Amino acid sequence: MKSVSLFYLVRVFLLLTLLFAVGFQTWLTHIRTTDWNDALWITIYPINADGSEQSARYIRELSIREFLPVKDFLFREATKYHKTKDDPVTINLADEVKAIPPQPVENGGPLVTLWWSLKMRYWAMHHDSTAGPEPDVRIFVLYHDPEKNEVLRHSLGLEKGLIGVVNAFASRSMRGSNQLVIAHELLHTVGATDKYEAETGLPVYPNGFGEPDRRPRFPQRYTEVMGGRKAVSEHKAIMPRSLKRVVVGSLTAREIGWIDD
């Protein structure tokens, strides 16, 4: 009986030690990635999600230029908050990943979501196709042929693990919206929260609006990046075509460390 109790205590101690170590490492990572003292190294990993020739061709023709508007957007917005005089991120394009990441369960509970998060972090560690330095944030972009996929699954950004899973269209005409989704999920990984209604997709006033003080309120001319869409009326919002009129609102800036509390 004593040996069983001792074994149990040892197991509990080891588990608590592991949880403390993981929690401490997560805390250190959060501090490092939100102090913005050094540029975050972001690596993009393209994936042919639907196995189509269109997606394969699009990935073959990809270059780093496809993602530079995300870098330019973050630099422009960071300077507005006087957070940095240098680029806040460096973006690298990795080779194509020949595997599909684990898919989250729709409407899953907290334990299901936690289990998927752990699987995703394990999968990401074992499917790193870059030969460069270890990135701070990994963004896996799953490309789909728009002719075969009119609606895509919801994209995700994990703060714990610094991983983004972006569902994107393999189309030149959709580059701007793809870049917005990448920027949105990237900011999730460093602490930004969604600012739109899950049921309708409409940005939430005022923090999801690009111009919350505009009079009259509609139509908005700018999109808040975590609001995701530009509100043109009380019940209608549209996806911007590029990042040129997308902004980081004050609450988002505070969440990611661009505004000190």
Short mmCIF file of C-alpha atoms in Angstrom, two decimals:
data_model
loop_
_atom_site.label_atom_id
_atom_site.label_comp_id
_atom_site.label_asym_id
_atom_site.label_seq_id
_atom_site.Cartn_x
_atom_site.Cartn_y
_atom_site.Cartn_z
CA MET A 1 0.00 0.00 0.00
CA LYS A 2 2.83 2.38 0.87
CA SER A 3 4.64 1.60 -2.39
CA VAL A 4 1.47 2.35 -4.38
CA SER A 5 1.02 5.65 -2.57
CA LEU A 6 4.65 6.55 -3.16
CA PHE A 7 4.37 5.67 -6.85
CA TYR A 8 1.25 7.82 -7.10
CA LEU A 9 2.96 10.76 -5.43
CA VAL A 10 5.96 10.46 -7.74
CA ARG A 11 3.67 10.48 -10.77
CA VAL A 12 1.81 13.53 -9.49
CA PHE A 13 5.09 15.31 -8.76
CA LEU A 14 6.46 14.57 -12.24
CA LEU A 15 3.22 15.70 -13.87
CA LEU A 16 3.16 18.94 -11.89
CA THR A 17 6.81 19.54 -12.74
CA LEU A 18 6.10 19.01 -16.44
CA LEU A 19 3.08 21.33 -16.34
CA PHE A 20 5.11 23.98 -14.54
CA ALA A 21 7.92 23.71 -17.09
CA VAL A 22 5.51 23.97 -20.01
CA GLY A 23 3.68 26.87 -18.40
CA PHE A 24 6.91 28.70 -17.62
CA GLN A 25 8.18 28.19 -21.15
CA THR A 26 4.88 29.45 -22.55
CA TRP A 27 5.11 32.53 -20.34
CA LEU A 28 8.68 33.24 -21.44
CA THR A 29 7.71 32.81 -25.09
CA HIS A 30 4.76 35.18 -24.70
CA ILE A 31 7.00 37.83 -23.11
CA ARG A 32 9.63 37.48 -25.83
CA THR A 33 7.17 37.61 -28.72
CA THR A 34 5.27 40.63 -27.43
CA ASP A 35 8.09 42.90 -26.29
CA TRP A 36 8.90 43.62 -29.98
CA ASN A 37 12.53 44.34 -29.14
CA ASP A 38 13.58 42.06 -31.99
CA ALA A 39 11.83 41.19 -35.22
CA LEU A 40 9.74 38.03 -35.07
CA TRP A 41 10.83 35.38 -37.56
CA ILE A 42 7.71 34.20 -39.40
CA THR A 43 7.88 31.17 -41.69
CA ILE A 44 5.15 30.40 -44.22
CA TYR A 45 4.60 26.72 -45.12
CA PRO A 46 2.49 26.16 -48.26
CA ILE A 47 0.34 23.01 -48.48
CA ASN A 48 -1.74 21.63 -51.34
CA ALA A 49 -4.85 21.01 -49.27
CA ASP A 50 -7.16 19.63 -51.96
CA GLY A 51 -4.60 17.80 -54.11
CA SER A 52 -5.65 19.81 -57.17
CA GLU A 53 -3.42 20.75 -60.08
CA GLN A 54 -4.47 24.39 -59.65
CA SER A 55 -3.18 24.42 -56.07
CA ALA A 56 -0.02 22.58 -57.10
CA ARG A 57 0.69 25.08 -59.88
CA TYR A 58 -0.03 28.03 -57.61
CA ILE A 59 2.38 26.73 -54.96
CA ARG A 60 5.10 26.12 -57.58
CA GLU A 61 4.83 29.77 -58.64
CA LEU A 62 4.87 31.16 -55.09
CA SER A 63 7.60 33.56 -54.06
CA ILE A 64 8.30 35.60 -50.96
CA ARG A 65 6.78 38.63 -52.75
CA GLU A 66 3.37 37.06 -52.17
CA PHE A 67 3.70 37.69 -48.43
CA LEU A 68 5.61 40.97 -48.24
CA PRO A 69 2.37 43.01 -48.01
CA VAL A 70 1.83 41.35 -44.60
CA LYS A 71 5.25 42.56 -43.47
CA ASP A 72 4.60 46.06 -44.87
CA PHE A 73 1.20 46.20 -43.14
CA LEU A 74 2.66 45.31 -39.75
CA PHE A 75 5.48 47.84 -40.13
CA ARG A 76 3.03 50.59 -41.11
CA GLU A 77 0.72 49.88 -38.18
CA ALA A 78 3.51 49.39 -35.61
CA THR A 79 4.98 52.79 -36.44
CA LYS A 80 1.58 54.40 -35.81
CA TYR A 81 1.88 53.25 -32.21
CA HIS A 82 5.55 54.34 -32.03
CA LYS A 83 6.48 50.78 -31.10
CA THR A 84 9.32 50.23 -33.54
CA LYS A 85 11.43 51.98 -36.15
CA ASP A 86 12.41 48.67 -37.74
CA ASP A 87 10.42 45.87 -39.32
CA PRO A 88 8.54 44.06 -36.54
CA VAL A 89 8.63 40.77 -38.47
CA THR A 90 10.82 38.92 -40.94
CA ILE A 91 8.98 36.58 -43.29
CA ASN A 92 10.48 33.44 -44.80
CA LEU A 93 8.91 31.05 -47.31
CA ALA A 94 9.58 27.35 -46.68
CA ASP A 95 9.34 24.46 -49.12
CA GLU A 96 5.96 22.87 -49.67
CA VAL A 97 4.82 20.57 -46.87
CA LYS A 98 3.58 17.26 -48.27
CA ALA A 99 1.18 16.48 -45.43
CA ILE A 100 -2.13 17.75 -44.12
CA PRO A 101 -2.27 18.99 -40.51
CA PRO A 102 -4.82 17.53 -38.11
CA GLN A 103 -8.19 19.19 -38.56
CA PRO A 104 -10.00 20.72 -35.58
CA VAL A 105 -13.36 19.25 -34.61
CA GLU A 106 -16.22 21.61 -35.42
CA ASN A 107 -18.05 22.80 -32.29
CA GLY A 108 -15.77 20.71 -30.08
CA GLY A 109 -15.63 21.36 -26.35
CA PRO A 110 -12.61 22.73 -24.44
CA LEU A 111 -11.02 19.30 -23.94
CA VAL A 112 -11.44 18.42 -27.63
CA THR A 113 -9.92 21.75 -28.63
CA LEU A 114 -7.03 21.27 -26.18
CA TRP A 115 -6.32 17.80 -27.55
CA TRP A 116 -6.33 19.12 -31.13
CA SER A 117 -3.98 21.94 -30.09
CA LEU A 118 -1.50 19.45 -28.64
CA LYS A 119 -1.69 17.28 -31.77
CA MET A 120 -1.20 20.32 -33.99
CA ARG A 121 1.86 21.45 -32.07
CA TYR A 122 3.36 17.94 -32.28
CA TRP A 123 2.56 17.74 -36.01
CA ALA A 124 4.12 21.15 -36.68
CA MET A 125 7.39 20.15 -34.99
CA HIS A 126 7.66 17.11 -37.24
CA HIS A 127 6.72 18.80 -40.53
CA ASP A 128 9.07 21.74 -40.61
CA SER A 129 10.29 22.03 -44.21
CA THR A 130 12.58 25.03 -43.77
CA ALA A 131 16.34 24.81 -43.63
CA GLY A 132 16.69 28.27 -42.11
CA PRO A 133 16.70 29.33 -38.46
CA GLU A 134 13.94 28.07 -36.21
CA PRO A 135 10.99 30.44 -36.63
CA ASP A 136 9.18 32.22 -33.83
CA VAL A 137 5.84 31.68 -35.57
CA ARG A 138 4.86 28.98 -38.06
CA ILE A 139 2.02 29.73 -40.49
CA PHE A 140 0.77 26.73 -42.48
CA VAL A 141 -1.17 27.97 -45.52
CA LEU A 142 -3.51 25.34 -46.99
CA TYR A 143 -4.30 26.23 -50.61
CA HIS A 144 -7.56 25.25 -52.32
CA ASP A 145 -8.75 25.51 -55.92
CA PRO A 146 -11.54 28.15 -55.84
CA GLU A 147 -13.35 26.34 -58.66
CA LYS A 148 -13.78 23.32 -56.39
CA ASN A 149 -14.04 25.01 -53.00
CA GLU A 150 -16.39 27.98 -52.75
CA VAL A 151 -16.28 28.06 -48.94
CA LEU A 152 -13.24 27.19 -46.84
CA ARG A 153 -12.90 25.97 -43.28
CA HIS A 154 -12.26 28.51 -40.56
CA SER A 155 -8.59 29.49 -40.16
CA LEU A 156 -6.94 29.35 -36.74
CA GLY A 157 -4.11 30.94 -34.81
CA LEU A 158 -2.72 29.33 -31.65
CA GLU A 159 -1.09 31.61 -29.10
CA LYS A 160 0.20 28.59 -27.20
CA GLY A 161 2.49 27.07 -29.77
CA LEU A 162 2.74 30.14 -32.03
CA ILE A 163 1.12 28.30 -34.95
CA GLY A 164 -1.30 29.54 -37.58
CA VAL A 165 -3.40 27.35 -39.87
CA VAL A 166 -4.70 29.41 -42.79
CA ASN A 167 -7.14 28.15 -45.40
CA ALA A 168 -6.53 30.13 -48.59
CA PHE A 169 -7.54 30.18 -52.24
CA ALA A 170 -5.00 29.25 -54.92
CA SER A 171 -5.88 32.28 -57.03
CA ARG A 172 -4.07 35.50 -57.91
CA SER A 173 -7.32 37.42 -57.58
CA MET A 174 -7.62 36.27 -53.95
CA ARG A 175 -4.12 37.26 -52.86
CA GLY A 176 -5.33 40.29 -50.93
CA SER A 177 -7.89 38.37 -48.89
CA ASN A 178 -5.37 35.58 -48.31
CA GLN A 179 -2.91 38.14 -46.94
CA LEU A 180 -5.56 39.54 -44.60
CA VAL A 181 -6.30 36.08 -43.19
CA ILE A 182 -2.58 35.42 -42.71
CA ALA A 183 -2.15 38.73 -40.86
CA HIS A 184 -5.24 38.00 -38.77
CA GLU A 185 -4.06 34.55 -37.69
CA LEU A 186 -0.50 35.77 -37.16
CA LEU A 187 -1.76 38.36 -34.67
CA HIS A 188 -3.78 35.64 -32.93
CA THR A 189 -0.51 33.87 -32.16
CA VAL A 190 0.81 36.91 -30.30
CA GLY A 191 -2.33 37.51 -28.26
CA ALA A 192 -4.91 39.33 -30.40
CA THR A 193 -8.56 38.29 -30.02
CA ASP A 194 -11.35 38.12 -32.59
CA LYS A 195 -13.50 41.22 -32.88
CA TYR A 196 -16.41 39.91 -34.94
CA GLU A 197 -19.61 38.04 -34.17
CA ALA A 198 -19.12 34.30 -34.62
CA GLU A 199 -22.69 33.80 -35.83
CA THR A 200 -22.80 36.56 -38.47
CA GLY A 201 -19.17 37.41 -39.19
CA LEU A 202 -20.00 41.09 -38.66
CA PRO A 203 -17.34 43.20 -36.92
CA VAL A 204 -18.23 44.16 -33.36
CA TYR A 205 -18.57 47.86 -32.58
CA PRO A 206 -16.41 49.66 -31.56
CA ASN A 207 -13.27 47.49 -31.37
CA GLY A 208 -13.92 45.61 -34.61
CA PHE A 209 -14.36 48.80 -36.64
CA GLY A 210 -11.55 50.46 -38.54
CA GLU A 211 -13.03 53.89 -37.85
CA PRO A 212 -15.12 53.61 -34.67
CA ASP A 213 -15.43 57.41 -34.38
CA ARG A 214 -16.57 58.01 -37.94
CA ARG A 215 -19.79 60.02 -38.36
CA PRO A 216 -21.96 58.82 -39.88
CA ARG A 217 -20.79 55.38 -38.77
CA PHE A 218 -21.53 53.70 -42.10
CA PRO A 219 -20.02 52.99 -44.49
CA GLN A 220 -16.63 52.39 -42.93
CA ARG A 221 -13.61 53.11 -45.13
CA TYR A 222 -11.16 50.91 -43.20
CA THR A 223 -11.13 47.37 -41.82
CA GLU A 224 -9.85 46.45 -38.37
CA VAL A 225 -7.62 43.43 -38.87
CA MET A 226 -9.20 41.34 -36.10
CA GLY A 227 -12.69 42.47 -37.12
CA GLY A 228 -11.96 40.79 -40.44
CA ARG A 229 -14.42 42.73 -42.59
CA LYS A 230 -15.32 46.32 -43.41
CA ALA A 231 -18.76 47.33 -42.12
CA VAL A 232 -20.65 49.08 -44.93
CA SER A 233 -24.01 49.07 -43.15
CA GLU A 234 -25.48 47.86 -39.88
CA HIS A 235 -26.09 44.38 -41.30
CA LYS A 236 -23.48 44.07 -44.05
CA ALA A 237 -19.69 43.80 -44.07
CA ILE A 238 -17.33 43.00 -46.94
CA MET A 239 -13.88 41.48 -47.20
CA PRO A 240 -11.23 44.03 -48.24
CA ARG A 241 -9.28 43.32 -51.42
CA SER A 242 -5.92 44.13 -49.88
CA LEU A 243 -4.21 45.24 -46.68
CA LYS A 244 -3.91 48.86 -47.84
CA ARG A 245 -7.02 49.96 -45.91
CA VAL A 246 -6.68 47.55 -43.01
CA VAL A 247 -5.66 48.87 -39.59
CA VAL A 248 -4.70 47.58 -36.14
CA GLY A 249 -7.18 49.07 -33.67
CA SER A 250 -6.20 50.29 -30.22
CA LEU A 251 -7.51 47.23 -28.35
CA THR A 252 -5.67 44.86 -30.69
CA ALA A 253 -2.53 46.98 -30.30
CA ARG A 254 -2.82 46.69 -26.52
CA GLU A 255 -3.36 42.90 -26.70
CA ILE A 256 -0.22 42.33 -28.75
CA GLY A 257 1.97 44.68 -26.72
CA TRP A 258 2.08 47.74 -28.94
CA ILE A 259 0.40 49.83 -26.24
CA ASP A 260 1.64 49.57 -22.68
CA ASP A 261 -0.99 49.26 -19.95
#
